[in-house]
Short mmCIF file of C-alpha atoms in Angstrom, two decimals:
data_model
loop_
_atom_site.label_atom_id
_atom_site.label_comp_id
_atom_site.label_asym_id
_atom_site.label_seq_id
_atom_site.Cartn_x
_atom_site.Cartn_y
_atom_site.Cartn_z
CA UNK R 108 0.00 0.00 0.00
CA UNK R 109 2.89 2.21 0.84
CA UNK R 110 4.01 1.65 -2.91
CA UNK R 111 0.57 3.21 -4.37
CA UNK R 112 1.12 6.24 -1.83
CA UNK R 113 4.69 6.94 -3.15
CA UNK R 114 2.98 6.56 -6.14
CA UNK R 115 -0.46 7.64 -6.93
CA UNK R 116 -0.03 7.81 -10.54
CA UNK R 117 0.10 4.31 -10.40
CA UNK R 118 -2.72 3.79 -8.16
CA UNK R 119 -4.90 5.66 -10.10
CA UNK R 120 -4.12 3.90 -13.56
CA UNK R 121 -4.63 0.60 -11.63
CA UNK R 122 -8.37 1.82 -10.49
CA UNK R 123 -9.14 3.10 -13.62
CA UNK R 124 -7.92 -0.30 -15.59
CA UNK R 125 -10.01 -2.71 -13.00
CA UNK R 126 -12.89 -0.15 -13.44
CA UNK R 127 -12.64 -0.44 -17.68
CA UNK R 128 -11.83 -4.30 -16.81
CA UNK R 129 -15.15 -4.78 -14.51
CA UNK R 130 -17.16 -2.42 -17.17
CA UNK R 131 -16.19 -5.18 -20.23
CA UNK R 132 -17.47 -8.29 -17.65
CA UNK R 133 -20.60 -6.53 -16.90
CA UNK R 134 -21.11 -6.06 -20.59
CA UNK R 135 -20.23 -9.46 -21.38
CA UNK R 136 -22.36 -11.06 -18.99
CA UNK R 137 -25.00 -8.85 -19.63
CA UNK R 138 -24.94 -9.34 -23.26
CA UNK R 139 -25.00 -13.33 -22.48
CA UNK R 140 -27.63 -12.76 -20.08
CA UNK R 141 -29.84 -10.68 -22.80
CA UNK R 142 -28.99 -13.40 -25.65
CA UNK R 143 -30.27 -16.03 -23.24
CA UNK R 144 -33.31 -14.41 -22.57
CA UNK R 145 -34.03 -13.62 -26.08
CA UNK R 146 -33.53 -17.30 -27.42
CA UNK R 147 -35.93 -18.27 -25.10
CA UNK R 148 -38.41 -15.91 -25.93
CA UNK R 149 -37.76 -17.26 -29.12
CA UNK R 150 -38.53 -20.69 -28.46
CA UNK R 151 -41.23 -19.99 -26.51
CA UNK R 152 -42.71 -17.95 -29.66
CA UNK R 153 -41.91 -20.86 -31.66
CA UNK R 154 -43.55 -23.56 -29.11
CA UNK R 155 -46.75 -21.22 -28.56
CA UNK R 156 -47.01 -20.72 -32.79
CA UNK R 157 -46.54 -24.48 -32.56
CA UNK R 158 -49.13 -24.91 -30.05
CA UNK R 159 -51.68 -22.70 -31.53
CA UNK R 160 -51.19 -24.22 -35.24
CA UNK R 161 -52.40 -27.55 -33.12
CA UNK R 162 -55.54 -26.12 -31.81
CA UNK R 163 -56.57 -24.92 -35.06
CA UNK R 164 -56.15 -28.47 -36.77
CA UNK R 165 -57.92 -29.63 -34.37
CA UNK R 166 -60.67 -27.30 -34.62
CA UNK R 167 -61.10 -27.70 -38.12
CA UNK R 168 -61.04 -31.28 -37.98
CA UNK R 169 -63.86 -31.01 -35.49
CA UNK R 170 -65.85 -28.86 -37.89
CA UNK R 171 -65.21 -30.97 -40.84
CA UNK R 172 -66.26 -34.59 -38.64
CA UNK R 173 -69.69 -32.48 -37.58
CA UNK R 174 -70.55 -31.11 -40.49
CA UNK R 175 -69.68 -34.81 -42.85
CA UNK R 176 -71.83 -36.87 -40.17
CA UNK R 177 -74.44 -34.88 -40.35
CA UNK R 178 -74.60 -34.88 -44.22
CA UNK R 179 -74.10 -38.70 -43.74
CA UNK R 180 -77.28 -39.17 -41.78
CA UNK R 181 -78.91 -36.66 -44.02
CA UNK R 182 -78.00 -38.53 -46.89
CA UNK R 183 -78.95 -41.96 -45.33
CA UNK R 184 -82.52 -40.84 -44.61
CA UNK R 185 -83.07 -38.73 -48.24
CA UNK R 186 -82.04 -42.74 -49.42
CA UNK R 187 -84.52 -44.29 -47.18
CA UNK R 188 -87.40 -41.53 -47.54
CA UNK R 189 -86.78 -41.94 -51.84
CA UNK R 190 -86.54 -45.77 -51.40
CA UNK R 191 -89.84 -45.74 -49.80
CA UNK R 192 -91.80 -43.44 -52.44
CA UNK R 193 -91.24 -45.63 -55.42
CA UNK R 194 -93.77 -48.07 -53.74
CA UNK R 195 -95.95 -45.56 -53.78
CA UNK R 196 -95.52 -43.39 -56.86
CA UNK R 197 -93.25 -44.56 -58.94
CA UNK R 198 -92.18 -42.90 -62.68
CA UNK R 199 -88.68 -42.56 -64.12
CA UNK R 200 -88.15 -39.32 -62.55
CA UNK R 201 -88.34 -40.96 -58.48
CA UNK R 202 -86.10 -43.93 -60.16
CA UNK R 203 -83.59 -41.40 -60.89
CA UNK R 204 -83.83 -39.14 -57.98
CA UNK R 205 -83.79 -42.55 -55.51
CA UNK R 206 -80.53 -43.86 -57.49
CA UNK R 207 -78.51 -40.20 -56.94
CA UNK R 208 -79.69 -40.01 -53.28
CA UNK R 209 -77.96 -43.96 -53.30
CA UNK R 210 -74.84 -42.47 -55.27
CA UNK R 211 -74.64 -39.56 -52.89
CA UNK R 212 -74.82 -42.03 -49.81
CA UNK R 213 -71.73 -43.65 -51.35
CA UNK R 214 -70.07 -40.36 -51.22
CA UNK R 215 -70.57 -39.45 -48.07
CA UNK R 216 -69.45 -42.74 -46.68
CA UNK R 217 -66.08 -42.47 -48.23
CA UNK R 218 -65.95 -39.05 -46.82
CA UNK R 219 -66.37 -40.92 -43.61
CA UNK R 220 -63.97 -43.24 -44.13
CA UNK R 221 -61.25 -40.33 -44.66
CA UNK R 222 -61.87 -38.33 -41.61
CA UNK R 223 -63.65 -40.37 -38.88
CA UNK R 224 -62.18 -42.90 -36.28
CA UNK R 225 -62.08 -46.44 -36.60
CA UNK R 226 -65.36 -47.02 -34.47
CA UNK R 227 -67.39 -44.12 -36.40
CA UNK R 228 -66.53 -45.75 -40.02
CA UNK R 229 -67.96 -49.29 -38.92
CA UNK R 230 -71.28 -47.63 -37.86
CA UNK R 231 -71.29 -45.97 -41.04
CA UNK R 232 -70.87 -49.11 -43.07
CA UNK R 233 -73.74 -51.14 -41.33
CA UNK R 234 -75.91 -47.97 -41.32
CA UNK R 235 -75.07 -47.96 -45.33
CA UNK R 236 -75.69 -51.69 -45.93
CA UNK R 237 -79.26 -50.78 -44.18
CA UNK R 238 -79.93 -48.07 -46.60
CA UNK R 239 -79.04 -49.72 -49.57
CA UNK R 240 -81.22 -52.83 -48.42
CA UNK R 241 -84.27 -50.45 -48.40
CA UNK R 242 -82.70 -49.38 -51.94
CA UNK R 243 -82.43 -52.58 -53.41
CA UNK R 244 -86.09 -53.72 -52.51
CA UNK R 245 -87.28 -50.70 -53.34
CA UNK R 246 -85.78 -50.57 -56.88
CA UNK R 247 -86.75 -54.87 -57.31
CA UNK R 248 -90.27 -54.79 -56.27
CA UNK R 249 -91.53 -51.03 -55.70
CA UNK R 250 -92.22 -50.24 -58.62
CA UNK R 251 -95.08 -53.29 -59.83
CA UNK R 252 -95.96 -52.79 -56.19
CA UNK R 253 -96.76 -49.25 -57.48
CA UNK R 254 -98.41 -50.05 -60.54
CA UNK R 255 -100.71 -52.39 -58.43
CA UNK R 256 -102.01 -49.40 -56.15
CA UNK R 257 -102.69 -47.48 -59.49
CA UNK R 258 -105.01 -50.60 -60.85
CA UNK R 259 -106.84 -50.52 -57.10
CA UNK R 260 -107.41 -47.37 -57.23
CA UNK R 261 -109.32 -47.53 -60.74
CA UNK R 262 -110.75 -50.85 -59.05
CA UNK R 263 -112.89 -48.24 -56.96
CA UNK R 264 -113.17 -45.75 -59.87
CA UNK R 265 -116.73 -43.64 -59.16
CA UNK R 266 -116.95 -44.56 -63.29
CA UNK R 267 -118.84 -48.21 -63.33
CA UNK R 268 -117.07 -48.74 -66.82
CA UNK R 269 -113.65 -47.97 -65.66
CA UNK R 270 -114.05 -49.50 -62.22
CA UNK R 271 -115.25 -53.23 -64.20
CA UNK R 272 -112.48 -53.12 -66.76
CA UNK R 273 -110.03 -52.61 -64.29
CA UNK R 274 -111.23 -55.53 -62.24
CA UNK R 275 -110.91 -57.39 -65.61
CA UNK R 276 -107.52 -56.53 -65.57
CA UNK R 277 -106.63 -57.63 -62.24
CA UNK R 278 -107.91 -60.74 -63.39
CA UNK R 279 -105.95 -61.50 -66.66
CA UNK R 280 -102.76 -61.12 -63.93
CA UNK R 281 -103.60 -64.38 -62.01
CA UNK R 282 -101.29 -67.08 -63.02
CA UNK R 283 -103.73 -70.02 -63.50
CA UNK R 284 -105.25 -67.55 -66.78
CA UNK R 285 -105.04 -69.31 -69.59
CA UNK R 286 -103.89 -66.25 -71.82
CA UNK R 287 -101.00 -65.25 -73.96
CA UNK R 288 -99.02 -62.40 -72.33
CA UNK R 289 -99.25 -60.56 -75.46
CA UNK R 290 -103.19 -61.05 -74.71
CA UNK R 291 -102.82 -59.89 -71.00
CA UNK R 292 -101.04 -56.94 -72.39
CA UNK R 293 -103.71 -55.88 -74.40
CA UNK R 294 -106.45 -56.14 -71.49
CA UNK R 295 -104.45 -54.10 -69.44
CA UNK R 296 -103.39 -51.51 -71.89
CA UNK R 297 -107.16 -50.69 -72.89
CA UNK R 298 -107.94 -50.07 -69.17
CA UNK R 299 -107.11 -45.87 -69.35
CA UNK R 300 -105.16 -44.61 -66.50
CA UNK R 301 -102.57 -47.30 -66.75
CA UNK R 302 -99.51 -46.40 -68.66
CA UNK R 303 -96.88 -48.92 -70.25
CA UNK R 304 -94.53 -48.58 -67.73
CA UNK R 305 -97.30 -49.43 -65.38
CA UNK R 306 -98.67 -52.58 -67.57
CA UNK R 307 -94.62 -53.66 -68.27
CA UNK R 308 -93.98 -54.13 -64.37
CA UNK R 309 -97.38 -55.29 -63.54
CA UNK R 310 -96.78 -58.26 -65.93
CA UNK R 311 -93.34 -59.18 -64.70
CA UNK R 312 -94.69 -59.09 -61.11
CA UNK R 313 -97.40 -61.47 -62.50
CA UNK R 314 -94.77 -63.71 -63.49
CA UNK R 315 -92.57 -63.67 -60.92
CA UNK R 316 -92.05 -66.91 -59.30
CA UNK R 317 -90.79 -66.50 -55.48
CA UNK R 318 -88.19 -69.06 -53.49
CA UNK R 319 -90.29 -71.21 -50.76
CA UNK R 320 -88.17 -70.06 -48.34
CA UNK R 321 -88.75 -66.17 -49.13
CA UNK R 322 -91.01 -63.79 -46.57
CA UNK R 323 -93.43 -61.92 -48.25
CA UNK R 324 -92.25 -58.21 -48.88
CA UNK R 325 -94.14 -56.58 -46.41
CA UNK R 326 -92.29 -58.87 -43.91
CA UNK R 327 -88.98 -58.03 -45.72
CA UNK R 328 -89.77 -54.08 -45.62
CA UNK R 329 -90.59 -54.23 -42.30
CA UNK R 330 -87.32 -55.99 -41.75
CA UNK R 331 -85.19 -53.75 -44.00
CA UNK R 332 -87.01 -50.41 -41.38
CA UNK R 333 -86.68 -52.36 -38.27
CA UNK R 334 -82.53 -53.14 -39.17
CA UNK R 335 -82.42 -49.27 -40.09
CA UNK R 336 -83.85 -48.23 -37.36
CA UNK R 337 -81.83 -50.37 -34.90
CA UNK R 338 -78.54 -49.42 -36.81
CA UNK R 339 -78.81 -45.23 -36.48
CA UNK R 340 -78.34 -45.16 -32.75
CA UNK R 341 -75.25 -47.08 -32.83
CA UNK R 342 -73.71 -44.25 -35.72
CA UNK R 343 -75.08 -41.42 -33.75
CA UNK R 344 -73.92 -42.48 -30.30
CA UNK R 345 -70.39 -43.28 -31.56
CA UNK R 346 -70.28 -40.05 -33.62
CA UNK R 347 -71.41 -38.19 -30.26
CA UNK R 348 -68.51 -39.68 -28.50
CA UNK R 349 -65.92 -38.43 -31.46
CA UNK R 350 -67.17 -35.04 -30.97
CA UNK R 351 -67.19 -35.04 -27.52
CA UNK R 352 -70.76 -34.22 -27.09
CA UNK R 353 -71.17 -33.88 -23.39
CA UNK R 354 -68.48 -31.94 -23.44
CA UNK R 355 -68.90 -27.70 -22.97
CA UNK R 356 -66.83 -27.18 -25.65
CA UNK R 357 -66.61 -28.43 -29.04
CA UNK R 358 -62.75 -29.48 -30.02
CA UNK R 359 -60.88 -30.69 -27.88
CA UNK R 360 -57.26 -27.90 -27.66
CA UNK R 361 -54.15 -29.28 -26.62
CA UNK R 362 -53.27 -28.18 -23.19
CA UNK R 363 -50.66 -25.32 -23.55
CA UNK R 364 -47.67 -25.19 -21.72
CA UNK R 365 -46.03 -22.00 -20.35
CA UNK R 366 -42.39 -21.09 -20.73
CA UNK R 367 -39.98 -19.05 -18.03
CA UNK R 368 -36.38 -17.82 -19.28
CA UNK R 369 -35.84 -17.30 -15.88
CA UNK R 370 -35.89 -21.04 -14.87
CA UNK R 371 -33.57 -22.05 -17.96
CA UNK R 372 -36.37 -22.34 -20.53
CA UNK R 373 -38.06 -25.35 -18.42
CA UNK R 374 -41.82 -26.03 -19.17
CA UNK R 375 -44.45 -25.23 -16.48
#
């Protein structure tokens, strides 16, 4: 110490140099310290963008199961509701309209298949096979079972002449009638208020020759709406469970994690 009093040039260069010395350190560290912090914010902007980018796919995969269900079970009961009508009207124009409702169906349940879990896509395919049942009879046997309401309903014609020639005709179409079916088609054409499409499937129908074994169709409509109506639940309650239905809130958001710089960039 007695050197630095003889000499307090000295002294005063050394406290200057330790100062500039200390000065650089602080700067360093401080620098290091600031660096640190902003790479963390960094990855924490990066892990949040992350995050965020989740919770959207999510929420638009969400959206797009809801909405394609929805137009699946629309599309299974336009099938159904179509399927049905040819037995009761039926013209080329319900035959067409009943085939693109099918087609549509198709298209919905490969939508399905593409966006929907395992356990959604097998209720789908049984609720499909149900529809296109109803389809299939419909498009076999509803339209001669169409044509017969038509003939009834000229059975009971307020016209005596119309209401007797159409009994005629429901004659000529027992099978024990010894007739030609060029003959039967005659009868049936002279009754007005049957068209050829009408006489065409009433004739096949009269020729039709069932299995022993085979129900009636009322039995196998009944059967074909009681399968339907037993699959739909099963769809709906395991769609309900892929959207979360119970839940408050639609999608379900991945939980998001918060991140501190101060604790070395550790997740809380």
């Amino acid at each position: 110490m007695k050197y630095f009093e003889d000499n307090p040039e000295i002294f005063a260069a050394l406290v200057a140099a330790i100062a500039i010395v200390g000065g650089l350190l602080g700067s360093v560290v401080g620098a290091k310290i600031q660096a640190k912090s902003g790479m963390d914010q960094a990855a924490a902007a990066r892990e949040a963008a992350k995050i965020a980018a989740e919770a959207q796919r999510v929420a638009a995969l969400w959206n797009v199961r809801q909405v394609q269900v929805a137009e699946f079970i629309r599309s299974v009961r336009e099938t159904v509701r179509m399927s049905n009508h040819i037995f009761w009207a039926y013209d080329a124009d319900s035959r067409q309209e009943t085939d693109a409702a099918y087609q549509e169906l198709n298209l919905r349940m490969a939508e399905i298949e593409l966006i929907a879990p395992q356990g959604v896509v097998d209720a789908a395919a049984e609720l499909t096979q149900a529809a296109h049942d109803c389809w299939d009879l419909a498009r076999s046997r509803g339209p001669a079972e169409s044509a017969k309401l038509v003939l009834a309903r000229l059975v009971f014609s307020p016209d005596n002449q119309t209401a007797e020639a159409a009994m005629a005709a429901q004659l000529v179409l027992q099978p024990d009638v010894d007739m030609s079916y060029d003959e039967r088609r005659r009868v049936l054409l002279d009754l007005p208020g049957l068209s050829e499409a009408h006489v065409v499937h009433l004739l096949r129908s009269s020729r039709r020759v069932e299995d022993p074994g085979t129900p009636p169709l009322q039995e196998l409509r009944a059967e074909a709406a009681a399968t339907l109506e037993a699959k739909m639940p099963v769809l709906v309650e395991a769609a309900r469970e892929m959207l979360r239905s119970e839940d408050d809130v639609a999608p379900a958001v991945p939980r998001q994690r918060r991140r501190t710089w101060w604790r070395g960039g550790r997740s809380q």
